[in-house]
Short mmCIF file of C-alpha atoms in Angstrom, two decimals:
data_model
loop_
_atom_site.label_atom_id
_atom_site.label_comp_id
_atom_site.label_asym_id
_atom_site.label_seq_id
_atom_site.Cartn_x
_atom_site.Cartn_y
_atom_site.Cartn_z
CA MET A 226 -40.29 -31.71 -19.23
CA ILE A 227 -38.13 -34.89 -19.03
CA ALA A 228 -40.19 -36.06 -16.07
CA LEU A 229 -43.29 -35.51 -17.99
CA ILE A 230 -42.16 -37.59 -21.03
CA ILE A 231 -41.00 -40.39 -18.74
CA LEU A 232 -44.35 -40.25 -16.88
CA GLY A 233 -46.31 -40.19 -20.24
CA HIS A 234 -44.48 -43.37 -21.39
CA LEU A 235 -44.95 -44.92 -18.01
CA VAL A 236 -48.67 -44.31 -17.98
CA VAL A 237 -49.12 -45.56 -21.56
CA GLY A 238 -47.29 -48.80 -20.73
CA VAL A 239 -49.18 -49.46 -17.54
CA VAL A 240 -52.63 -48.86 -19.24
CA GLU A 241 -51.67 -50.97 -22.14
CA LEU A 242 -50.33 -53.84 -20.18
CA SER A 243 -53.36 -53.81 -17.92
CA LEU A 244 -55.56 -54.20 -21.02
CA TRP A 245 -53.62 -57.25 -22.36
CA PRO A 246 -55.65 -60.42 -21.99
CA GLU A 247 -52.57 -62.46 -21.05
CA HIS A 248 -49.13 -61.51 -20.18
CA ARG A 249 -46.52 -63.77 -22.01
CA LEU A 250 -43.01 -62.93 -20.45
CA LYS A 251 -41.39 -62.66 -23.83
CA GLU A 252 -44.00 -60.33 -25.10
CA VAL A 253 -43.97 -58.18 -21.96
CA LEU A 254 -40.00 -57.86 -22.14
CA VAL A 255 -40.02 -56.94 -25.84
CA TYR A 256 -42.85 -54.39 -25.26
CA LEU A 257 -41.04 -52.73 -22.25
CA PHE A 258 -37.85 -52.82 -24.20
CA LEU A 259 -39.30 -50.89 -27.23
CA LEU A 260 -41.21 -48.46 -24.76
CA THR A 261 -37.90 -47.83 -22.90
CA GLY A 262 -36.23 -47.09 -26.32
CA ALA A 263 -38.96 -44.74 -27.32
CA ALA A 264 -38.79 -43.03 -23.93
CA THR A 265 -35.03 -42.76 -24.08
CA LEU A 266 -35.13 -41.34 -27.68
CA ALA A 267 -37.63 -38.65 -26.52
CA VAL A 268 -35.60 -37.67 -23.47
CA LEU A 269 -32.27 -37.44 -25.44
CA LEU A 270 -33.93 -35.37 -28.11
CA THR A 271 -35.33 -33.06 -25.50
CA LEU A 272 -31.82 -32.68 -23.90
CA ASN A 273 -30.14 -32.20 -27.46
CA PRO A 274 -32.48 -31.20 -30.23
CA TYR A 275 -29.62 -31.66 -32.73
CA LEU A 276 -28.81 -35.09 -31.77
CA PRO A 277 -26.67 -36.79 -34.49
CA VAL A 278 -28.24 -39.49 -36.65
CA PRO A 279 -26.04 -42.57 -37.19
CA THR A 280 -25.43 -43.08 -40.89
CA PRO A 281 -24.07 -46.69 -41.25
CA PHE A 282 -24.31 -46.66 -45.08
CA ASN A 283 -22.41 -43.33 -45.42
CA ALA A 284 -19.20 -45.35 -46.31
CA LEU A 285 -20.96 -46.74 -49.47
CA GLY A 286 -22.30 -43.26 -50.50
CA ASN A 287 -18.77 -41.87 -50.18
CA LEU A 288 -17.50 -44.70 -52.38
CA TRP A 289 -20.13 -44.13 -54.84
CA ASN A 290 -19.33 -40.41 -55.00
CA THR A 291 -15.61 -41.29 -55.42
CA ILE A 292 -16.38 -43.77 -58.33
CA TRP A 293 -18.83 -41.41 -59.93
CA GLN A 294 -17.84 -37.99 -59.16
CA GLY A 295 -20.55 -35.40 -59.72
CA GLY A 296 -22.95 -38.06 -59.77
CA GLY A 297 -25.37 -36.05 -57.72
CA LEU A 298 -25.96 -38.04 -54.56
CA MET B 230 -53.96 -64.09 -37.02
CA LYS B 231 -54.42 -64.36 -40.87
CA GLU B 232 -56.18 -61.28 -42.43
CA LEU B 233 -57.45 -61.18 -45.99
CA ALA B 234 -58.32 -58.04 -47.97
CA PRO B 235 -60.29 -58.23 -51.22
CA ASP B 236 -58.13 -57.39 -54.43
CA SER B 237 -60.32 -54.32 -55.24
CA GLN B 238 -59.94 -52.80 -51.93
CA ALA B 239 -56.10 -53.67 -51.67
CA ILE B 240 -55.53 -51.86 -54.92
CA THR B 241 -57.00 -48.58 -53.40
CA LEU B 242 -54.41 -49.05 -50.56
CA VAL B 243 -51.49 -49.12 -53.06
CA ILE B 244 -52.74 -46.02 -54.93
CA LEU B 245 -53.07 -44.02 -51.68
CA PHE B 246 -49.81 -45.37 -50.34
CA ILE B 247 -47.92 -44.09 -53.34
CA LEU B 248 -49.84 -40.82 -53.61
CA GLY B 249 -49.68 -40.49 -49.89
CA ASN B 250 -47.25 -37.57 -48.93
CA SER B 251 -46.01 -37.32 -52.52
CA SER B 252 -49.12 -35.74 -54.11
CA ILE B 253 -48.07 -32.26 -52.78
CA VAL B 254 -44.27 -32.02 -52.61
CA GLY B 255 -42.08 -31.01 -55.52
CA LEU B 256 -40.99 -34.36 -57.01
CA ALA B 257 -38.05 -34.57 -59.67
CA GLY B 258 -37.57 -30.74 -59.62
CA ARG B 259 -34.12 -31.32 -61.15
CA ALA B 260 -35.61 -32.69 -64.45
CA GLY B 261 -37.10 -29.21 -65.05
CA ASN B 262 -39.57 -28.80 -67.87
CA ASP B 263 -38.74 -32.51 -68.85
CA ILE B 264 -40.40 -33.77 -65.77
CA TRP B 265 -42.92 -35.92 -67.75
CA LEU B 266 -39.92 -37.75 -69.32
CA ALA B 267 -38.41 -38.31 -65.84
CA PHE B 268 -41.85 -39.92 -64.66
CA ILE B 269 -42.05 -42.23 -67.68
CA LEU B 270 -38.35 -43.42 -67.25
CA ALA B 271 -38.95 -43.80 -63.49
CA MET B 272 -42.05 -45.99 -64.19
CA ILE B 273 -39.96 -48.17 -66.59
CA MET B 274 -37.25 -48.50 -63.91
CA ALA B 275 -39.67 -49.27 -61.10
CA LEU B 276 -42.06 -51.62 -62.78
CA PRO B 277 -39.63 -54.55 -62.89
CA ILE B 278 -38.80 -54.28 -59.32
CA ILE B 279 -42.57 -54.22 -58.42
CA THR B 280 -43.18 -57.24 -60.59
CA ILE B 281 -40.39 -59.08 -58.86
CA HIS B 282 -42.15 -58.12 -55.43
CA ALA B 283 -45.38 -59.44 -56.84
CA ARG B 284 -43.69 -62.59 -58.18
CA VAL B 285 -42.24 -63.41 -54.75
CA ARG B 286 -45.39 -62.81 -53.02
CA SER B 287 -47.42 -65.01 -55.60
CA LEU B 288 -45.02 -67.87 -54.58
CA ILE B 289 -46.44 -67.61 -50.95
CA TYR B 290 -49.69 -66.11 -51.60
CA ASN B 291 -51.78 -68.41 -49.16
CA GLN B 292 -49.33 -68.26 -46.22
CA THR B 293 -48.91 -65.47 -43.76
CA ILE B 294 -45.83 -63.40 -44.77
CA GLY B 295 -43.79 -64.91 -41.73
CA GLU B 296 -44.61 -68.60 -42.57
CA GLY B 297 -44.13 -68.04 -46.47
CA LEU B 298 -40.72 -66.33 -46.07
CA ALA B 299 -39.61 -68.91 -43.60
CA SER B 300 -40.48 -71.76 -45.95
CA LEU B 301 -38.53 -69.97 -48.82
CA TYR B 302 -35.42 -68.72 -47.03
CA GLY B 303 -35.36 -70.55 -43.71
CA LYS B 304 -36.19 -69.33 -40.13
CA TRP B 305 -33.14 -67.20 -39.15
CA PRO B 306 -32.42 -65.42 -42.47
CA THR B 307 -36.22 -64.54 -42.41
CA ARG B 308 -35.99 -63.14 -38.94
CA LEU B 309 -32.96 -60.97 -39.92
CA LEU B 310 -34.69 -59.94 -42.98
CA ALA B 311 -37.74 -58.95 -40.97
CA LEU B 312 -35.98 -56.96 -38.49
CA GLY B 313 -34.18 -54.90 -41.14
CA PHE B 314 -37.34 -54.46 -43.17
CA GLY B 315 -39.25 -53.36 -40.03
CA PHE B 316 -36.54 -50.85 -39.18
CA PHE B 317 -36.76 -49.48 -42.89
CA ALA B 318 -40.65 -49.33 -42.44
CA TRP B 319 -40.30 -47.45 -39.00
CA ARG B 320 -37.87 -44.98 -40.59
CA LEU B 321 -40.36 -44.37 -43.43
CA THR B 322 -42.98 -43.78 -40.87
CA CYS B 323 -40.84 -40.98 -39.23
CA PHE B 324 -40.09 -39.47 -42.58
CA VAL B 325 -43.83 -39.23 -43.61
CA ALA B 326 -44.79 -37.97 -40.08
CA LYS B 327 -42.19 -35.16 -40.45
CA ASP B 328 -43.55 -34.40 -43.89
CA ILE B 329 -46.97 -33.91 -42.59
CA SER B 330 -45.95 -31.85 -39.56
CA GLU B 331 -43.88 -29.55 -41.73
CA PHE B 332 -46.82 -29.26 -44.03
CA VAL B 333 -49.33 -28.54 -41.38
CA GLN B 334 -46.89 -26.01 -39.73
CA THR B 335 -46.10 -24.23 -43.10
CA ALA B 336 -49.68 -24.08 -44.33
CA ALA B 337 -51.84 -23.64 -41.38
CA LEU B 338 -50.63 -23.99 -37.76
CA LYS B 339 -47.53 -21.87 -37.69
CA ASN B 340 -47.16 -21.63 -34.02
CA THR B 341 -48.13 -25.21 -32.99
CA PRO B 342 -45.07 -27.51 -32.12
CA GLN B 343 -44.69 -30.13 -34.86
CA VAL B 344 -44.62 -32.83 -32.09
CA VAL B 345 -48.14 -32.20 -31.11
CA VAL B 346 -49.30 -32.64 -34.77
CA VAL B 347 -47.16 -35.67 -35.16
CA PHE B 348 -48.46 -37.20 -31.94
CA PHE B 349 -52.13 -36.92 -32.94
CA PHE B 350 -51.34 -38.41 -36.42
CA LEU B 351 -49.48 -41.21 -35.05
CA THR B 352 -52.17 -42.03 -32.52
CA LEU B 353 -54.67 -42.33 -35.25
CA ALA B 354 -52.36 -44.28 -37.31
CA ALA B 355 -51.53 -46.58 -34.37
CA TRP B 356 -55.22 -47.21 -34.05
CA ALA B 357 -55.69 -47.94 -37.75
CA ALA B 358 -52.62 -50.32 -37.73
CA LYS B 359 -54.07 -52.06 -34.68
CA GLU B 360 -57.40 -52.67 -36.43
CA GLY B 361 -55.55 -54.46 -39.15
CA ILE B 362 -55.13 -54.61 -42.95
CA GLU B 363 -58.92 -55.43 -43.77
CA VAL B 364 -60.10 -52.30 -41.93
CA LEU B 365 -57.38 -50.06 -43.53
CA CYS B 366 -58.27 -51.31 -47.03
CA ARG B 367 -62.09 -50.69 -46.42
CA PHE B 368 -61.11 -47.15 -45.23
CA THR B 369 -59.08 -46.57 -48.41
CA ALA B 370 -61.77 -48.00 -50.59
CA ILE B 371 -64.28 -45.58 -49.25
CA PHE B 372 -62.07 -42.45 -49.17
CA ILE B 373 -60.25 -42.87 -52.59
CA LYS B 374 -63.40 -41.85 -54.37
CA GLY B 375 -63.64 -38.53 -52.49
CA ILE B 376 -59.86 -37.92 -52.87
CA PHE B 377 -59.94 -38.69 -56.59
CA PHE B 378 -63.17 -36.76 -57.14
CA SER B 379 -61.76 -33.65 -55.41
CA LEU B 380 -58.42 -33.83 -57.19
CA ALA B 381 -60.07 -34.23 -60.60
CA MET B 382 -62.30 -31.19 -60.08
CA ILE B 383 -59.28 -29.17 -59.00
CA LEU B 384 -57.11 -30.19 -61.80
CA ILE B 385 -59.88 -29.53 -64.32
CA LEU B 386 -60.21 -26.06 -62.87
CA LEU B 387 -56.41 -25.72 -63.05
CA LEU B 388 -56.46 -26.37 -66.79
CA THR B 389 -57.59 -22.79 -67.29
CA LEU B 390 -54.16 -21.70 -65.84
CA VAL B 391 -51.99 -24.06 -67.80
CA ASP B 392 -49.30 -22.87 -70.16
CA PHE B 393 -48.03 -25.92 -72.09
CA LYS B 394 -45.22 -23.84 -73.38
CA GLU B 395 -43.62 -24.54 -70.10
CA PHE B 396 -42.64 -27.92 -71.41
CA LEU B 397 -40.62 -26.60 -74.35
CA PRO B 398 -37.90 -27.05 -75.41
CA ILE B 399 -37.71 -30.72 -74.86
CA LEU B 400 -34.31 -32.05 -73.39
CA TYR B 401 -32.76 -28.55 -73.62
CA HIS B 402 -30.36 -29.46 -70.70
CA GLY B 403 -29.79 -32.96 -72.17
CA PHE B 404 -30.75 -36.42 -70.79
CA LYS B 405 -28.84 -36.29 -67.44
CA PRO B 406 -31.28 -34.17 -65.41
CA VAL B 407 -34.11 -36.40 -66.57
CA PHE B 408 -32.22 -39.65 -65.47
CA PHE B 409 -31.43 -38.15 -62.11
CA GLY B 410 -35.12 -37.01 -61.98
CA ALA B 411 -36.21 -40.44 -62.71
CA LEU B 412 -33.80 -41.92 -59.97
CA GLU B 413 -35.39 -39.51 -57.52
CA LEU B 414 -38.97 -40.68 -58.45
CA ALA B 415 -37.87 -44.23 -58.14
CA ASP B 416 -36.58 -43.72 -54.64
CA VAL B 417 -39.71 -41.34 -53.47
CA PRO B 418 -42.35 -42.68 -53.88
CA PHE B 419 -42.31 -45.59 -56.43
CA LEU B 420 -39.98 -47.90 -54.80
CA GLU B 421 -41.28 -47.13 -51.34
CA THR B 422 -44.01 -49.66 -52.26
CA ILE B 423 -41.56 -52.37 -50.91
CA VAL B 424 -43.05 -51.47 -47.53
CA LEU B 425 -46.22 -53.17 -48.77
CA PHE B 426 -44.51 -56.41 -49.00
CA GLY B 427 -44.96 -56.93 -45.51
CA VAL B 428 -48.44 -55.14 -45.00
CA PHE B 429 -50.57 -57.77 -46.79
CA ASP B 430 -50.92 -60.86 -44.77
CA ARG B 431 -52.06 -63.25 -47.52
CA PHE B 432 -53.82 -63.10 -50.76
CA THR B 433 -57.11 -64.39 -52.30
CA ALA B 434 -55.33 -66.07 -55.29
CA LYS B 435 -51.97 -66.75 -56.79
CA ASN B 436 -52.11 -63.87 -59.27
CA SER B 437 -53.59 -61.46 -56.58
CA PRO B 438 -50.17 -59.77 -55.87
CA TYR B 439 -49.94 -58.92 -59.63
CA LYS B 440 -53.51 -57.79 -59.80
CA ILE B 441 -53.08 -55.57 -56.61
CA LEU B 442 -49.47 -54.11 -57.09
CA LEU B 443 -49.35 -53.50 -60.93
CA PRO B 444 -52.56 -51.62 -61.52
CA GLY B 445 -52.22 -49.84 -58.24
CA PHE B 446 -48.68 -48.62 -59.08
CA LEU B 447 -49.62 -47.63 -62.43
CA ILE B 448 -52.72 -45.73 -61.37
CA ALA B 449 -51.01 -43.99 -58.82
CA ALA B 450 -47.95 -43.20 -61.00
CA PHE B 451 -49.98 -41.66 -63.89
CA SER B 452 -52.19 -39.73 -61.41
CA LEU B 453 -48.91 -38.41 -59.80
CA MET B 454 -47.55 -37.50 -63.24
CA PHE B 455 -50.68 -35.60 -64.10
CA ILE B 456 -50.81 -33.65 -60.83
CA THR B 457 -47.03 -32.79 -60.96
CA ASN B 458 -47.08 -31.84 -64.76
CA ILE B 459 -50.18 -29.49 -64.43
CA SER B 460 -48.63 -27.93 -61.39
CA LEU B 461 -45.41 -27.40 -63.35
CA ALA B 462 -47.39 -26.02 -66.36
CA VAL B 463 -49.20 -23.54 -64.01
CA LEU B 464 -46.13 -22.32 -61.99
CA GLY B 465 -43.34 -22.73 -64.56
CA ALA B 466 -40.18 -24.90 -63.92
CA GLU B 467 -38.22 -22.37 -61.90
CA SER B 468 -41.17 -21.62 -59.51
CA TYR B 469 -41.89 -25.27 -59.31
CA VAL B 470 -38.33 -26.03 -58.00
CA ILE B 471 -38.20 -23.28 -55.38
CA ASN B 472 -41.39 -24.09 -53.78
CA TYR B 473 -41.59 -26.78 -51.01
CA PHE B 474 -45.20 -27.63 -51.82
CA PRO B 475 -45.62 -26.60 -55.41
CA VAL B 476 -49.04 -28.51 -55.99
CA PHE B 477 -50.43 -26.56 -52.96
CA VAL B 478 -49.09 -23.23 -54.40
CA ALA B 479 -50.57 -24.08 -58.04
CA VAL B 480 -54.08 -24.95 -56.65
CA SER B 481 -54.04 -21.73 -54.69
CA LYS B 482 -54.03 -19.74 -57.92
CA ILE B 483 -57.44 -20.95 -58.88
CA ASP B 484 -59.86 -17.98 -59.00
CA LEU B 485 -63.05 -18.52 -60.82
CA ALA B 486 -64.89 -15.16 -61.22
CA ARG B 487 -63.58 -14.36 -57.59
CA PHE B 488 -66.15 -16.78 -56.38
CA LEU B 489 -64.51 -20.20 -56.32
CA THR B 490 -61.10 -19.49 -54.59
CA ARG B 491 -58.99 -21.13 -51.73
CA LEU B 492 -59.43 -24.51 -53.13
CA GLU B 493 -55.97 -25.48 -51.74
CA ALA B 494 -57.63 -26.68 -48.67
CA PHE B 495 -59.04 -29.66 -50.63
CA VAL B 496 -55.45 -30.62 -51.61
CA GLY B 497 -54.52 -30.21 -48.07
CA ILE B 498 -57.19 -32.72 -46.96
CA ALA B 499 -56.26 -35.17 -49.74
CA PHE B 500 -52.61 -35.01 -48.75
CA SER B 501 -53.31 -35.32 -45.02
CA LEU B 502 -55.55 -38.52 -45.74
CA GLY B 503 -53.04 -40.13 -48.09
CA ALA B 504 -50.11 -39.41 -45.36
CA PHE B 505 -52.30 -40.92 -42.61
CA ILE B 506 -52.79 -44.08 -44.92
CA LYS B 507 -49.11 -44.29 -45.55
CA ILE B 508 -48.12 -43.83 -41.89
CA SER B 509 -50.71 -46.58 -41.06
CA ALA B 510 -49.31 -48.98 -43.50
CA CYS B 511 -45.66 -48.13 -42.69
CA LEU B 512 -46.39 -48.58 -38.89
CA MET B 513 -48.26 -51.90 -39.73
CA ALA B 514 -45.34 -53.14 -41.74
CA ALA B 515 -42.74 -52.05 -39.01
CA SER B 516 -44.89 -53.94 -36.27
CA LYS B 517 -45.27 -57.11 -38.50
CA GLY B 518 -41.53 -57.10 -39.19
CA LEU B 519 -40.54 -56.88 -35.60
CA ALA B 520 -43.10 -59.51 -34.66
CA ILE B 521 -41.76 -61.89 -37.30
CA ALA B 522 -38.11 -61.03 -36.11
CA PHE B 523 -39.01 -62.02 -32.46
CA GLY B 524 -41.13 -64.88 -33.38
CA PHE B 525 -44.55 -63.67 -32.40
CA GLN B 526 -47.82 -64.52 -33.90
CA ASP B 527 -49.49 -61.31 -33.56
CA TYR B 528 -48.04 -57.89 -34.17
CA ARG B 529 -50.66 -55.52 -32.55
CA PHE B 530 -48.84 -55.18 -29.04
CA LEU B 531 -45.82 -53.65 -30.81
CA VAL B 532 -47.65 -50.84 -32.51
CA THR B 533 -47.91 -48.46 -29.60
CA PRO B 534 -44.21 -48.45 -28.68
CA LEU B 535 -43.24 -48.04 -32.39
CA ALA B 536 -45.79 -45.27 -32.80
CA LEU B 537 -44.43 -43.56 -29.68
CA ALA B 538 -40.84 -43.93 -30.96
CA ALA B 539 -41.79 -42.44 -34.26
CA VAL B 540 -42.83 -39.16 -32.44
CA PRO B 541 -39.40 -38.21 -31.37
CA GLY B 542 -38.04 -40.24 -34.41
CA SER B 543 -39.66 -37.79 -36.89
CA GLN B 544 -37.92 -34.86 -35.31
CA TRP B 545 -34.67 -36.73 -34.99
CA LEU B 546 -34.01 -38.21 -38.37
CA ILE B 547 -34.94 -35.13 -40.30
CA LYS B 548 -34.69 -31.77 -38.40
CA THR B 549 -35.61 -28.95 -40.80
CA ILE B 550 -37.87 -28.45 -43.98
CA MET B 551 -34.69 -28.07 -45.96
CA GLN B 552 -33.55 -31.37 -44.98
CA LEU B 553 -36.98 -32.86 -45.71
CA ASP B 554 -36.82 -31.42 -49.18
CA LYS B 555 -33.34 -32.72 -49.70
CA ASN B 556 -34.60 -36.14 -48.49
CA ILE B 557 -37.48 -36.28 -50.97
CA THR B 558 -35.45 -34.81 -53.94
CA LYS B 559 -32.22 -36.96 -53.23
CA VAL B 560 -31.14 -39.31 -56.02
CA LEU B 561 -31.55 -43.01 -54.97
CA GLY B 562 -29.34 -43.16 -51.86
CA PRO B 563 -27.40 -46.25 -50.71
CA THR B 564 -29.86 -47.39 -47.99
CA GLU B 565 -32.75 -47.03 -50.39
CA LEU B 566 -30.78 -48.71 -53.29
CA ILE B 567 -30.12 -51.79 -50.89
CA VAL B 568 -33.54 -52.07 -49.32
CA GLN B 569 -35.79 -50.98 -52.30
CA ALA B 570 -34.01 -52.62 -55.15
CA GLY B 571 -31.12 -54.95 -54.10
CA VAL B 572 -33.10 -57.05 -51.44
CA PRO B 573 -36.13 -57.71 -53.66
CA ILE B 574 -33.88 -58.85 -56.55
CA LEU B 575 -31.80 -61.03 -54.21
CA LEU B 576 -35.02 -62.61 -52.71
CA TRP B 577 -36.51 -63.23 -56.03
CA ILE B 578 -33.35 -64.86 -57.32
CA ILE B 579 -33.12 -67.19 -54.27
CA ALA B 580 -36.83 -68.04 -54.39
CA GLU B 581 -36.59 -68.96 -57.96
CA ILE B 582 -33.58 -71.18 -57.41
CA ARG B 583 -35.28 -72.95 -54.51
CA MET B 584 -38.41 -73.40 -56.57
CA TYR B 585 -36.39 -74.68 -59.39
CA PHE B 586 -34.72 -77.34 -57.16
CA TRP B 587 -38.14 -78.17 -55.49
CA ARG B 588 -39.69 -78.85 -58.80
CA LYS B 589 -36.60 -80.85 -60.19
CA ASN B 590 -36.33 -82.95 -57.16
CA GLY B 591 -40.18 -83.14 -56.46
CA LYS B 592 -39.38 -82.31 -52.81
CA LYS B 593 -42.49 -81.95 -50.62
CA GLY B 594 -41.20 -81.09 -47.27
CA GLY B 595 -41.04 -77.22 -46.69
CA LYS B 596 -42.26 -76.43 -50.18
CA PRO B 597 -44.45 -73.49 -50.25
CA THR B 598 -48.19 -74.53 -50.38
CA ALA B 599 -48.87 -72.45 -53.32
CA HIS B 600 -46.95 -74.83 -55.46
CA ARG B 601 -48.41 -78.29 -54.14
CA GLN B 602 -50.32 -79.90 -56.88
#
């Protein structure tokens, strides 16, 4: 399954890049970075369907709940 | 690439964006039978923020969003803002995609993996996002007539099942549930319109942002209020709260002489179309945000990787239908409060201060072209 996911993303990347009229280095790098990110997320989620979600604003939520207890957040 | 959508078509995009995935889910359930009060309060809360949003866009109406924001706030703050905004739009894409996949699995395709449904929806949305805002607005202008006609017919048929006593007694549980219900509605879907800040590239006239956002918001909000209240009056407050898709359940009760039944399919189609429009707009906003952040002129090449990332993202950010329901019915959370209310107010204050000093000093360089006399 993991091989299939990587192959799928690879095919999409190759086909899309071949269709671009011009290949500027910065655009290609950003495109590849995002595509790699998408493939990595798909692979990680296949390995662990309960992959934890980062919650950077949780501290603010906790502070709010402390200030306004029973506020319903 | 500068794209321009006529005001009349852009309004339809705003309406369908707000109705989108919200037209079928159980909004503001905690307000119970005072849900209509929660809607009115939420509209009063959201309207100033949307007006602020329109005001900021009217200052830079004839520039692309990237150019306009850079002239108001400077290059690097704009890039940082666009990056955060793009991530928020991508996150919303994932939420709506999860919503549609859960609905399809619950209502029709029970054994089909959600990833398959999400993949096909996102492929279509990526195509729409790549075609641009003009095509998307034309699409919504055509389909809104069919959606509103079918919804109107269904709601008229539902009137035979309505029991208005469900709304009584008013404020039996006090004002607190109404207030929290209003905050729920302000979060999803009213203030999600902040995503449209980055969707429209430029406008035809200075007052176009007002002419598009305010009527669009009000039409969608009143339509949603009507749909939700009719559903609650059919099902009753308790049944409305326990169902994940109460509008769908309410419409399934229509039975006209055992001849006209199973009309919930129309609601399902309207919901799917709305969700498709919303996903497309969110994907476009996310791509434009990232394009501005990285300093690119065109956003289209970023659409495919972001759409592909949203397929696992939709299964990652929300894992179950209960989490989905909790996400839709939560009171305005910290992330939403910052992005949907805090950032627009801050941007507006900074923009007004800069405009004041530009006017006072008569400064020409870097001043938004909208204010050059």
